PDB file of C-alpha atoms and ligand atoms in Angstrom:
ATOM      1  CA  UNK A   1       0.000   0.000   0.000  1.00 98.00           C
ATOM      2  CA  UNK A   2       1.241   3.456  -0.724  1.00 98.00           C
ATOM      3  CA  UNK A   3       0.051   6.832   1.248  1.00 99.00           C
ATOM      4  CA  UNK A   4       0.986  10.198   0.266  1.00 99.00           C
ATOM      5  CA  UNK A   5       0.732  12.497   2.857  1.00 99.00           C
ATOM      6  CA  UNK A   6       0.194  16.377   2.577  1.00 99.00           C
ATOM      7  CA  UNK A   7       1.039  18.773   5.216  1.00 98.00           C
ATOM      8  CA  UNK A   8       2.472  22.053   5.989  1.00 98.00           C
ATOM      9  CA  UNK A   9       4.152  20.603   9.054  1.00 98.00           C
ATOM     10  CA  UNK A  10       5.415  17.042   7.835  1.00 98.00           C
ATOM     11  CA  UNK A  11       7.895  16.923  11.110  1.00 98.00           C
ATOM     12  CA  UNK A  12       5.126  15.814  13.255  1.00 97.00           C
ATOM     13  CA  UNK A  13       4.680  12.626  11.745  1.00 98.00           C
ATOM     14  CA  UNK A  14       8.137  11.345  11.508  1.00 97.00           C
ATOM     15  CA  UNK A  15       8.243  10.659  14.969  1.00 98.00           C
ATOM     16  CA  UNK A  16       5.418   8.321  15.089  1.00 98.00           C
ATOM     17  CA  UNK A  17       6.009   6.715  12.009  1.00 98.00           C
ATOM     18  CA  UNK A  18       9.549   5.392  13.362  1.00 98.00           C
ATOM     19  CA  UNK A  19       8.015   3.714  15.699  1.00 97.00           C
ATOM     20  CA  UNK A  20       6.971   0.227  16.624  1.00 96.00           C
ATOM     21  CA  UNK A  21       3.766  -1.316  14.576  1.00 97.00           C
ATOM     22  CA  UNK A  22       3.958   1.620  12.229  1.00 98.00           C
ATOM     23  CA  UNK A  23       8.025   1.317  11.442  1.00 98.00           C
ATOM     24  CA  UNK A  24       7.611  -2.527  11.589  1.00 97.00           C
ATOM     25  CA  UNK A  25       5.075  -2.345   8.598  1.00 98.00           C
ATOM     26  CA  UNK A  26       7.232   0.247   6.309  1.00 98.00           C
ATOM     27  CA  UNK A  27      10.272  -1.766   7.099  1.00 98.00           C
ATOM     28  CA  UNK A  28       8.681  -4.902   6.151  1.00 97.00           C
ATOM     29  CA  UNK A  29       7.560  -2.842   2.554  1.00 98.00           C
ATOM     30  CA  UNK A  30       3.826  -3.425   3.252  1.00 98.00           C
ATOM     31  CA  UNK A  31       3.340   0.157   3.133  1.00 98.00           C
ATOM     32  CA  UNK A  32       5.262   3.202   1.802  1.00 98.00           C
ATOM     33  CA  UNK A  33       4.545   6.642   3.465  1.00 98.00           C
ATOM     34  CA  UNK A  34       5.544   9.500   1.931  1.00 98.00           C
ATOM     35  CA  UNK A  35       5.436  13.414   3.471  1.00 98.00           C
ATOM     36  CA  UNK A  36       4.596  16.198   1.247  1.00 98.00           C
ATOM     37  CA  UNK A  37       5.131  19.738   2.757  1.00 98.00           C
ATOM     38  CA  UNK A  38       2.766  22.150   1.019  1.00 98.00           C
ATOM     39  CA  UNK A  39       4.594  24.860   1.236  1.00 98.00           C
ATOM     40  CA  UNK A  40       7.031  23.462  -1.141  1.00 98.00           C
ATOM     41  CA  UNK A  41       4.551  24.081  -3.524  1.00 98.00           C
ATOM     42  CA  UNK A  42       3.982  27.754  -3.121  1.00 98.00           C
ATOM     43  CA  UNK A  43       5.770  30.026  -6.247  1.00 97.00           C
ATOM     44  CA  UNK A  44       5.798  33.732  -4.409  1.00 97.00           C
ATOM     45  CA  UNK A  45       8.758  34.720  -2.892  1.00 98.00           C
ATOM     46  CA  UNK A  46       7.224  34.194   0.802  1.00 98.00           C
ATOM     47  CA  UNK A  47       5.983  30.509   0.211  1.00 98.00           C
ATOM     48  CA  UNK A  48       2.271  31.767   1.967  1.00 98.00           C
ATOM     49  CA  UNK A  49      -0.202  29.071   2.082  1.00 98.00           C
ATOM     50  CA  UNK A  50      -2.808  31.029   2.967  1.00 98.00           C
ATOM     51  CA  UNK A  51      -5.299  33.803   2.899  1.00 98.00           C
ATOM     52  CA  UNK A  52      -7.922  35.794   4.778  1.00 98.00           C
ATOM     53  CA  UNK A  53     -11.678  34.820   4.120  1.00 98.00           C
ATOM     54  CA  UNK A  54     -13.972  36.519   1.762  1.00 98.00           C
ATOM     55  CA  UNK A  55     -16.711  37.876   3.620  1.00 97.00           C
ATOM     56  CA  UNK A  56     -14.808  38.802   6.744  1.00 97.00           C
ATOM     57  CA  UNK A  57     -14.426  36.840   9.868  1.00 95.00           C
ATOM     58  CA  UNK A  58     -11.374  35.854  11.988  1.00 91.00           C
ATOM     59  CA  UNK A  59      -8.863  33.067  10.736  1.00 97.00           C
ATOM     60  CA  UNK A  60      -7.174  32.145   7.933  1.00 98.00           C
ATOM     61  CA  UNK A  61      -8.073  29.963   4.788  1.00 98.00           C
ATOM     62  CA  UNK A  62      -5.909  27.378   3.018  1.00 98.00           C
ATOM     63  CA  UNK A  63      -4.832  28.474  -0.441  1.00 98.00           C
ATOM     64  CA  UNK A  64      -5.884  26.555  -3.116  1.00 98.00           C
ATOM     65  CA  UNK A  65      -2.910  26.647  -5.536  1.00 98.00           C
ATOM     66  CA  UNK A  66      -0.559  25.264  -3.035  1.00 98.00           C
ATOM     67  CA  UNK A  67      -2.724  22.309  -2.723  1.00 98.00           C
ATOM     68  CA  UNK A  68      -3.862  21.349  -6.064  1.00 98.00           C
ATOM     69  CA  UNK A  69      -0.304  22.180  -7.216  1.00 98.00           C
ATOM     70  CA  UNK A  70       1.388  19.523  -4.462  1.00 98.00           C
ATOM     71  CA  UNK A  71      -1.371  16.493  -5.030  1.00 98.00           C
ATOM     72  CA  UNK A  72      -1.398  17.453  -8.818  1.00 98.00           C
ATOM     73  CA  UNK A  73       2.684  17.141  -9.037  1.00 98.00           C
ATOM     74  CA  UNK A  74       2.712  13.696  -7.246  1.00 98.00           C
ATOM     75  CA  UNK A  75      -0.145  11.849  -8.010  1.00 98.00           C
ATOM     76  CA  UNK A  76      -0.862  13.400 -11.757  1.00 98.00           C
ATOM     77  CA  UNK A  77      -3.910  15.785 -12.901  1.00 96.00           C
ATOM     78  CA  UNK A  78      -6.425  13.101 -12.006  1.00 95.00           C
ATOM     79  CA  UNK A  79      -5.463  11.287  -9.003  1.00 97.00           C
ATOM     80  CA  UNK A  80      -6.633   7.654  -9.305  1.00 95.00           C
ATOM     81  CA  UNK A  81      -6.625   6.962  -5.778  1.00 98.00           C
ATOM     82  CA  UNK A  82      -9.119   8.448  -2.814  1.00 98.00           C
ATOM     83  CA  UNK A  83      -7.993  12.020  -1.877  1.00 99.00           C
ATOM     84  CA  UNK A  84      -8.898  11.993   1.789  1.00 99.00           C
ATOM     85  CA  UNK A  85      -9.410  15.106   3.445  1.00 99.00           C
ATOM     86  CA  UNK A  86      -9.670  15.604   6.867  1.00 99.00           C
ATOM     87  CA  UNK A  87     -12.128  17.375   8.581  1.00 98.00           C
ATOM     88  CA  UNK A  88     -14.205  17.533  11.488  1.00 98.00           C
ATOM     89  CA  UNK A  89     -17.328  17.511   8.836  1.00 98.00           C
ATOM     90  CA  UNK A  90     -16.587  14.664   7.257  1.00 98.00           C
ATOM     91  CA  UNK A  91     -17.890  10.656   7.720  1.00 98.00           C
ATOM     92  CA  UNK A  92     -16.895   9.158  10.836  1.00 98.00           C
ATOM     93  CA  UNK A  93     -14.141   7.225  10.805  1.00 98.00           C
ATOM     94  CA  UNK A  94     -14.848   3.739  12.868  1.00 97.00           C
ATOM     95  CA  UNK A  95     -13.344   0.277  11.813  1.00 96.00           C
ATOM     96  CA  UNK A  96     -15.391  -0.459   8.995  1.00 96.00           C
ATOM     97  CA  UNK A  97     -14.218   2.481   7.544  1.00 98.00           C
ATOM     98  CA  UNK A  98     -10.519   1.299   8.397  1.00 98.00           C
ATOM     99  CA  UNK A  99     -10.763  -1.823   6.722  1.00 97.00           C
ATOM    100  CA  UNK A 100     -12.545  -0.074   3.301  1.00 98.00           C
ATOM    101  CA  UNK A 101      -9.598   2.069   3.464  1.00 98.00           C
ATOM    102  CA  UNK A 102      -6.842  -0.888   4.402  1.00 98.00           C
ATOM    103  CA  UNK A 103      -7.791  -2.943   0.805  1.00 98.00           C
ATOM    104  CA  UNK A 104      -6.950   0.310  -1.192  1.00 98.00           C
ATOM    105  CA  UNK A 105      -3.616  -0.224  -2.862  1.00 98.00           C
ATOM    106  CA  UNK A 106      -3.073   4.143  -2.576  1.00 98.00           C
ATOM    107  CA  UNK A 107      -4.440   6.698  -1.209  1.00 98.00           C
ATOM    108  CA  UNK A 108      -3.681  10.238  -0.474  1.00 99.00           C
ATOM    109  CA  UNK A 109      -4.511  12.001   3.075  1.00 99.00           C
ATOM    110  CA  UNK A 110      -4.559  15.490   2.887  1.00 99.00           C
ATOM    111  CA  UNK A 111      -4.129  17.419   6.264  1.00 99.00           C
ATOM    112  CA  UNK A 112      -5.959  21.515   7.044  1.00 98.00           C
ATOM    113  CA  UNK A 113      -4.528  23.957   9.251  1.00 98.00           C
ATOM    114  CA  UNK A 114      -5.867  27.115  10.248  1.00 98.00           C
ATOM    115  CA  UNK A 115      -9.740  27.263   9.620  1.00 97.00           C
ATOM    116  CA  UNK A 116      -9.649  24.800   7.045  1.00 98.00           C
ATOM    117  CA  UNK A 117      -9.282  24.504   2.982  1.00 98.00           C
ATOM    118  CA  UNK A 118     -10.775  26.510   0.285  1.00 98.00           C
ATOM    119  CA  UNK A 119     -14.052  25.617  -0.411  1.00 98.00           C
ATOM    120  CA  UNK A 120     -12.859  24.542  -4.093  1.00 98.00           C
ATOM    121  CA  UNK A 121      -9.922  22.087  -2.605  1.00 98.00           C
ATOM    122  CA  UNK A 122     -13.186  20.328  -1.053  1.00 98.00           C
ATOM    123  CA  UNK A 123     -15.134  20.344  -4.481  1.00 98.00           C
ATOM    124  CA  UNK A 124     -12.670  19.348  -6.924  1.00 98.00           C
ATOM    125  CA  UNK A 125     -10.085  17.865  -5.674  1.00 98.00           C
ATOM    126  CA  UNK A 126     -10.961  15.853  -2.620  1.00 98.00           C
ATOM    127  CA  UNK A 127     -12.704  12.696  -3.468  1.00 98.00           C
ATOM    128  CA  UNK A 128     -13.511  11.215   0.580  1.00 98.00           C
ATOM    129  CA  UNK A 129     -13.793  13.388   3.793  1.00 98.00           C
ATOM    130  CA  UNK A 130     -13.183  11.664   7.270  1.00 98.00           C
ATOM    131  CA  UNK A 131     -13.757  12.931  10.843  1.00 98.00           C
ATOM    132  CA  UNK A 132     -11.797  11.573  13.538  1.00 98.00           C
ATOM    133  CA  UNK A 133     -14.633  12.622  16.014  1.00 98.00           C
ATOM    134  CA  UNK A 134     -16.922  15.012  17.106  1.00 98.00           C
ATOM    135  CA  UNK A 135     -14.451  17.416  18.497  1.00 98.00           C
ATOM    136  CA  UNK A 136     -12.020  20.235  16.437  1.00 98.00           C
ATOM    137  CA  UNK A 137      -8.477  19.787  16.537  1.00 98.00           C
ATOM    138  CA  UNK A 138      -5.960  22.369  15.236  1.00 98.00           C
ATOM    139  CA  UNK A 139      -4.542  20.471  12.280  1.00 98.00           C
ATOM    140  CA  UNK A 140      -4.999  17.403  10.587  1.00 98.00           C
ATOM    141  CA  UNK A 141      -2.005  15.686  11.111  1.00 98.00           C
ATOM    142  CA  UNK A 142      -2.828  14.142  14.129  1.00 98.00           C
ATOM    143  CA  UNK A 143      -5.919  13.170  12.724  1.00 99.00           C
ATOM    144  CA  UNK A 144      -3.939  11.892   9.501  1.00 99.00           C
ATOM    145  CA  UNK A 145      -1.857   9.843  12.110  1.00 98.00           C
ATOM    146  CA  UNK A 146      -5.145   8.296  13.801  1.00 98.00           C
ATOM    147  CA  UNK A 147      -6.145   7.554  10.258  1.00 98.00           C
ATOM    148  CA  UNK A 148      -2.990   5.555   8.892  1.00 98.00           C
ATOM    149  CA  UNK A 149      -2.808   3.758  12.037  1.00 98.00           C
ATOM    150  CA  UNK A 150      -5.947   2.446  12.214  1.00 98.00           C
ATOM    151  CA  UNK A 151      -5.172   1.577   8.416  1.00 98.00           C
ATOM    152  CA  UNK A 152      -2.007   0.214   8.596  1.00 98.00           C
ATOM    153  CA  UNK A 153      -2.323  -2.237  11.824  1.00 97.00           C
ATOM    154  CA  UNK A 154      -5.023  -3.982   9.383  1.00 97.00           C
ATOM    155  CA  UNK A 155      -2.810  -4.905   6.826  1.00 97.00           C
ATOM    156  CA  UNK A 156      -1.378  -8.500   6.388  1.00 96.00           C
ATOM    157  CA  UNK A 157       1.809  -8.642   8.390  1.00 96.00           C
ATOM    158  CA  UNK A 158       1.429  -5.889  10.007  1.00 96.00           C
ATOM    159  CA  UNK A 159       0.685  -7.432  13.550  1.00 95.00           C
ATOM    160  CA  UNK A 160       3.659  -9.763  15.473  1.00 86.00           C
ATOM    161  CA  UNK A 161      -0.030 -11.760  16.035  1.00 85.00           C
ATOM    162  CA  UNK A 162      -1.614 -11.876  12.825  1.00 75.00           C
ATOM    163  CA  UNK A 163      -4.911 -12.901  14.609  1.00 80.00           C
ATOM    164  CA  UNK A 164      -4.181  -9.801  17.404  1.00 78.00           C
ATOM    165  CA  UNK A 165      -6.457  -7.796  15.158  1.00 86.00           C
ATOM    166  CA  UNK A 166     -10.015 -10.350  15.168  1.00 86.00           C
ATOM    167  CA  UNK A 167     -10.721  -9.593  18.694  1.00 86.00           C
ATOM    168  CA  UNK A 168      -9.976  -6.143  19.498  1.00 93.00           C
ATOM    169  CA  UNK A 169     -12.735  -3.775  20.184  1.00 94.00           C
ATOM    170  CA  UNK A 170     -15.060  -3.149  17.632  1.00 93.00           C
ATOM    171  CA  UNK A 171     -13.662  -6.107  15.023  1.00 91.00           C
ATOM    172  CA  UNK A 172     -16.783  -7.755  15.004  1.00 89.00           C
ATOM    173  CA  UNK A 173     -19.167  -5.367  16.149  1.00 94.00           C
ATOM    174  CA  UNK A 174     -17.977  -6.340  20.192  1.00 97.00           C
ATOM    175  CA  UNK A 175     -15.991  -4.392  22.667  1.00 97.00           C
ATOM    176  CA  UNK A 176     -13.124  -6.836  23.660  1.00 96.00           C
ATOM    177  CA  UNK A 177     -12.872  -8.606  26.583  1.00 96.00           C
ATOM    178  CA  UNK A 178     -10.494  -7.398  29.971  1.00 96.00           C
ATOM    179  CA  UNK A 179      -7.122  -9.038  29.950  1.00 97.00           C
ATOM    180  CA  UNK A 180      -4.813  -9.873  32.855  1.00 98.00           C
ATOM    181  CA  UNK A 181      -1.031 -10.491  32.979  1.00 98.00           C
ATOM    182  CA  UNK A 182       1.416 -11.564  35.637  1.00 97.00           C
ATOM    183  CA  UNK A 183       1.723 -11.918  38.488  1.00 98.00           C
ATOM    184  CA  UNK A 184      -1.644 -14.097  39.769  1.00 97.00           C
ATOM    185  CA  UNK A 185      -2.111 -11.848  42.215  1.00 98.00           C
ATOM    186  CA  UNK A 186      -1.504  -8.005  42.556  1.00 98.00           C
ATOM    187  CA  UNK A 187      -2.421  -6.563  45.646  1.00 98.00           C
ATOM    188  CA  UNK A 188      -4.821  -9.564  46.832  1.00 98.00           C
ATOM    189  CA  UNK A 189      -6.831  -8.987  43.338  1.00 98.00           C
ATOM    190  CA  UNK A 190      -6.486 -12.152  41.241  1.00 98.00           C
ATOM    191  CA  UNK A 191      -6.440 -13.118  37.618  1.00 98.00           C
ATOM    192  CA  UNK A 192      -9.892 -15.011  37.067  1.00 97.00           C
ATOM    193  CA  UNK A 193      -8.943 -18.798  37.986  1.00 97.00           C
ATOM    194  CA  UNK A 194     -10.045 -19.959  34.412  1.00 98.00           C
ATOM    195  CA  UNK A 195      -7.496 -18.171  32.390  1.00 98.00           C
ATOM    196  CA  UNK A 196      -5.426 -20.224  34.344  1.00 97.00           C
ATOM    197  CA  UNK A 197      -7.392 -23.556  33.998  1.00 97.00           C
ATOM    198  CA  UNK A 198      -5.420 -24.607  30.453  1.00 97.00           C
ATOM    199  CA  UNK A 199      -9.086 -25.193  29.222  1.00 98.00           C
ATOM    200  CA  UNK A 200      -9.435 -23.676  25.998  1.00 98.00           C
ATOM    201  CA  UNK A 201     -12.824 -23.892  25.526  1.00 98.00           C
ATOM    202  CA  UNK A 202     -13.636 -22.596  28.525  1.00 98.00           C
ATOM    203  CA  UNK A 203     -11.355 -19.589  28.310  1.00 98.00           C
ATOM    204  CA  UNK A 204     -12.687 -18.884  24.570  1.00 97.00           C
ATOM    205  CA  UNK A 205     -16.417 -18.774  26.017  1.00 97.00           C
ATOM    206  CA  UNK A 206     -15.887 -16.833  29.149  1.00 97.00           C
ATOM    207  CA  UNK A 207     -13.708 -14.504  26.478  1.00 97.00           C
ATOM    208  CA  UNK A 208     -16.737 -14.286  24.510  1.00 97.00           C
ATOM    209  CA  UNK A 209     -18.868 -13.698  27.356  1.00 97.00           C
ATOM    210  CA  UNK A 210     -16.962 -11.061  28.905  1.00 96.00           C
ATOM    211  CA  UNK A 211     -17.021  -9.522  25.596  1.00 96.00           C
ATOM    212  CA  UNK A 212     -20.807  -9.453  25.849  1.00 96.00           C
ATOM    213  CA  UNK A 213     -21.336  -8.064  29.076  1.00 96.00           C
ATOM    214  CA  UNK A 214     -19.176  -5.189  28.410  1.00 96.00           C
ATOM    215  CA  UNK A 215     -20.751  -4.155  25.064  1.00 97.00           C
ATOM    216  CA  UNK A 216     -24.127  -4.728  26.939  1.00 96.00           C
ATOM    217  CA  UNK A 217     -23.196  -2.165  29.691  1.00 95.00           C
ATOM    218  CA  UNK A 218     -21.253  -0.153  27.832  1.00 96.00           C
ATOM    219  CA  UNK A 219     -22.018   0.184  24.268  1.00 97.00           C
ATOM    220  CA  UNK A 220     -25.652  -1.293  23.887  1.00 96.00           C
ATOM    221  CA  UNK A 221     -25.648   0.338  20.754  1.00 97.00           C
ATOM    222  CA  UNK A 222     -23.161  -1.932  18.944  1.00 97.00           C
ATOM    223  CA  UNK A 223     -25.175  -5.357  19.634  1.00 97.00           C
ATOM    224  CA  UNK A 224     -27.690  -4.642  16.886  1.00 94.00           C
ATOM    225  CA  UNK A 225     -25.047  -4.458  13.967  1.00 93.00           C
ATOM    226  CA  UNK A 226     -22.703  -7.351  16.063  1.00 95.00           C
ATOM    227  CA  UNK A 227     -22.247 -10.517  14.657  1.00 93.00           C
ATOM    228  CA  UNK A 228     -23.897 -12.895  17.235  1.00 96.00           C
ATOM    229  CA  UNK A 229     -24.324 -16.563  17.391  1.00 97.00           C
ATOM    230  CA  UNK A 230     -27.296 -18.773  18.464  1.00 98.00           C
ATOM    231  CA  UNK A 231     -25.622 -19.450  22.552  1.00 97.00           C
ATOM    232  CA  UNK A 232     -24.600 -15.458  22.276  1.00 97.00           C
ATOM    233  CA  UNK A 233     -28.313 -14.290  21.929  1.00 97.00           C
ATOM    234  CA  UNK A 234     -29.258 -16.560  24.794  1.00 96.00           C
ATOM    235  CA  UNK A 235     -26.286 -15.441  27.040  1.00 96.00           C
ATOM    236  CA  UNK A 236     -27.857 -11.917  26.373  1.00 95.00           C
ATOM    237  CA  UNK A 237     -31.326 -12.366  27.147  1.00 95.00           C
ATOM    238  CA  UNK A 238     -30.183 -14.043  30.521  1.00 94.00           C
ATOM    239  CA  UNK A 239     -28.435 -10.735  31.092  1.00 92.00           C
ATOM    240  CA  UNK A 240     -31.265  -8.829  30.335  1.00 90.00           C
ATOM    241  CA  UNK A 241     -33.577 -10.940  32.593  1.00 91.00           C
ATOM    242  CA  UNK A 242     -30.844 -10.332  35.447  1.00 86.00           C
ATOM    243  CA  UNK A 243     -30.395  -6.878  34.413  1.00 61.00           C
ATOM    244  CA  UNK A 244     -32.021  -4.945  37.457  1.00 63.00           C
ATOM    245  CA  UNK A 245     -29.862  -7.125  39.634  1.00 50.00           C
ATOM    246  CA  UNK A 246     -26.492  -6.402  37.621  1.00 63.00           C
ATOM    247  CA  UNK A 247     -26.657  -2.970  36.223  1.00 57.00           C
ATOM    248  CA  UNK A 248     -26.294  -1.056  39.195  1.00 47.00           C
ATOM    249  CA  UNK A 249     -28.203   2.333  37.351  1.00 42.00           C
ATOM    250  CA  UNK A 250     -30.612  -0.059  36.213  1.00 45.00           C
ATOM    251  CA  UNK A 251     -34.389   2.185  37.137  1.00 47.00           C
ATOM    252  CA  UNK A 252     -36.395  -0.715  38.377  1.00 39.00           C
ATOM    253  CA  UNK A 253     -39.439   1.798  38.948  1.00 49.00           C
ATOM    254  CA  UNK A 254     -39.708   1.353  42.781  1.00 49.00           C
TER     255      UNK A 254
HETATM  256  N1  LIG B   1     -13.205  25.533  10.796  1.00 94.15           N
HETATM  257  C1  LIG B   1     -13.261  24.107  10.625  1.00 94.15           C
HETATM  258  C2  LIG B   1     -14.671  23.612  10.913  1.00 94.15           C
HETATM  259  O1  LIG B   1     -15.312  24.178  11.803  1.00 94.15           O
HETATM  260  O2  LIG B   1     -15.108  22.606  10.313  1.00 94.15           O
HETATM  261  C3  LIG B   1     -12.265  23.415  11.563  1.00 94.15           C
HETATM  262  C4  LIG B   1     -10.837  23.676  11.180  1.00 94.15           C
HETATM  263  S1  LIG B   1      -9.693  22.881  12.238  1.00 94.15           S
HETATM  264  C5  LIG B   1      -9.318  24.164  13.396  1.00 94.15           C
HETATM  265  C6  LIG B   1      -8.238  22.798  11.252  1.00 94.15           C
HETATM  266  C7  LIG B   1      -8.005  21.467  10.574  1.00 94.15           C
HETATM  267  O3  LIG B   1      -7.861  20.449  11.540  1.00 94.15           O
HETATM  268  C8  LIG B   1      -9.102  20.984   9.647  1.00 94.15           C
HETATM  269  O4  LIG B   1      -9.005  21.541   8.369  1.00 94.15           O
HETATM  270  C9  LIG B   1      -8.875  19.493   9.640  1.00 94.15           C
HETATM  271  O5  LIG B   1      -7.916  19.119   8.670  1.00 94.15           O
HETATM  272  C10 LIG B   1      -8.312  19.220  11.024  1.00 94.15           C
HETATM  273  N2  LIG B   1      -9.286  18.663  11.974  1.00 94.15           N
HETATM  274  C11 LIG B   1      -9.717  19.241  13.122  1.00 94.15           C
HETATM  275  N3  LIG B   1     -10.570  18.463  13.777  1.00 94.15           N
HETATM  276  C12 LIG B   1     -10.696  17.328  13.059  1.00 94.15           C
HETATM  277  C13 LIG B   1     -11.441  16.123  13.224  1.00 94.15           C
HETATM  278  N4  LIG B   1     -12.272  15.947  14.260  1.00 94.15           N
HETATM  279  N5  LIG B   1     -11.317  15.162  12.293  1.00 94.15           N
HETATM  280  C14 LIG B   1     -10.506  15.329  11.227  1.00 94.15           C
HETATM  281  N6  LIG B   1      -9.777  16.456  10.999  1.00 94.15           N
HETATM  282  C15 LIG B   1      -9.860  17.441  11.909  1.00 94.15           C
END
C-alpha cells in the first residue's frame, strides 16, 4: 500500500512513524509513506499558504494553488486513488471504515490547518472526507496519524499476532474482553482462575462472554449491527432478565 501524505508541518509525523507497529510495517515494505510539505509548492517569494476569508471573519483559509499544485505534481492531474481530506465535517471514521480504506492499494490524506481549505480544494479535488470525532483539533495531522494507524495495523503482516487484530474492540461489532497479565495476584486482586485452567474452551467462552457483558453495559448500541451466534443471543437475554440485579443504574421503577 502506498500513502501520500500532505502537510504544511510534515515533522510531526516522523516521529510516530519510526516507531513500533507503524516502522515494523514500512520496514517490512507493506506500506510506503511519503510526506509532502505544502509549502514546497507555493511560487511567491514568501511561500504563503494562505489567505484571509472573503466575507470577513477571523482566521485564515488554506490556499488553493498550493494544494492542487502539491497532489497534482505527485499523483498526476487526475489522481486515481481516494484524496482523503480531513475534517471535522466529514464521515466518521470507525473500523469499517478502516478496513474499506486498508484494501486500497493508494491513497492520499490530505491534512488543514488554520480554519480549514478553500471551499474549491473540497469540491474538486478531494474525493472522501473523514472525521476523527466530534471534536475540532488544530490540524490534521494528528488526525492523519489516527487515520494511517488504524489503516495500517489492518494490513497483512502488520501485527507480530496476525490474529491480534479479530478480537480487538469493535472487530466484530464487540468491545473486547479485559485481559490480565502476571503476576496471579496483585495486591490480593487475582487473575480469574479460568485463564489459568489450560481449558481452551472454557477460556474462549468466558472470552466471549466477557465480551458481551461489556458491550451490553457499555455500548448497547453496537449489539444490533454485532455478529452474534445462536448461545450469544441466549447469554444476552439471561443478562437482560438479570439486568435490574447487575446494572447497578438499572431504574427498576420502585
Ligand atoms: N473551521 C473548521 C470547521 O469548523 O469545520 C475546523 C478547522 S480545524 C481548526 C483545522 C483542521 O484540523 C481541519 O481543516 C482538519 O484538517 C483538522 N481537523 C480538526 N478536527 C478534526 C477532526 N475531528 N477530524 C478530522 N480532521 C480534523
Amino acid at each position: 500500500m502506498r500513502i501520500d501524505v500532505f502537510t504544511l508541518f510534515p515533522q510531526v509525523f516522523q516521529p510516530y512513524l519510526e516507531t513500533s507497529i507503524l516502522h515494523r510495517a514500512i520496514k517490512r515494505q507493506l506500506v510506503e509513506i511519503n510526506l509532502h510539505n505544502i509549502r514546497d509548492w507555493t511560487t511567491d517569494r514568501h511561500h504563503v499558504t494562505d489567505d484571509v476569508p472573503y466575507g470577513g471573519g477571523g482566521g485564515m483559509i488554506m490556499k488553493p494553488e498550493p494544494i492542487f499544485a502539491a497532489i497534482e505534481g505527485v499523483l498526476g492531474p487526475k489522481p486515481n486513488c481516494p484524496v482523503v481530506l480531513l475534517t471535522p465535517q466529514g464521515r466518521l471514521l470507525d473500523q469499517s471504515t478502516a478496513y474499506e480504506l486498508s484494501a486500497q492499494p493508494q491513497l492520499a490524506l490530505l491534512s488543514g490547518r488554520y480554519e480549514g481549505v478553500d471551499e474549491r480544494v473540497r469540491q474538486h479535488l478531494v474525493s472522501d472526507e473523514i472525521s476523527i470525532g466530534d471534536y475540532v483539533l488544530s490540524g490534521g495531522e494528528l488526525p492523519s496519524l489516527v487515520l494511517i494507524d488504524a489503516i495500517v495495523r489492518l494490513l497483512p503482516g502488520a501485527l507480530g499476532d496476525p490474529k491480534g487484530a479479530l478480537d480487538d474492540s469493535h472487530a466484530s461489532g464487540l468491545l473486547e474482553y479485559p485481559h490480565y497479565t502476571r503476576p496471579a495476584e496483585f495486591r490480593g486482586w487475582e487473575v480469574p482462575e479460568i485463564l489459568s485452567s489450560g481449558d481452551h474452551a472454557r477460556v474462549a467462552r468466558w472470552r466471549r462472554e466477557q465480551a458481551l457483558l461489556r458491550t451490553y453495559f457499555r455500548r448497547p448500541d453496537l449489539l444490533d449491527m454485532a455478529e452474534l451466534s445462536e448461545e450469544d443471543r441466549k447469554f444476552l437475554e439471561k443478562i437482560t432478565q438479570d439486568e435490574a440485579a447487575q446494572d447497578p443504574t438499572a431504574d427498576r421503577g420502585d
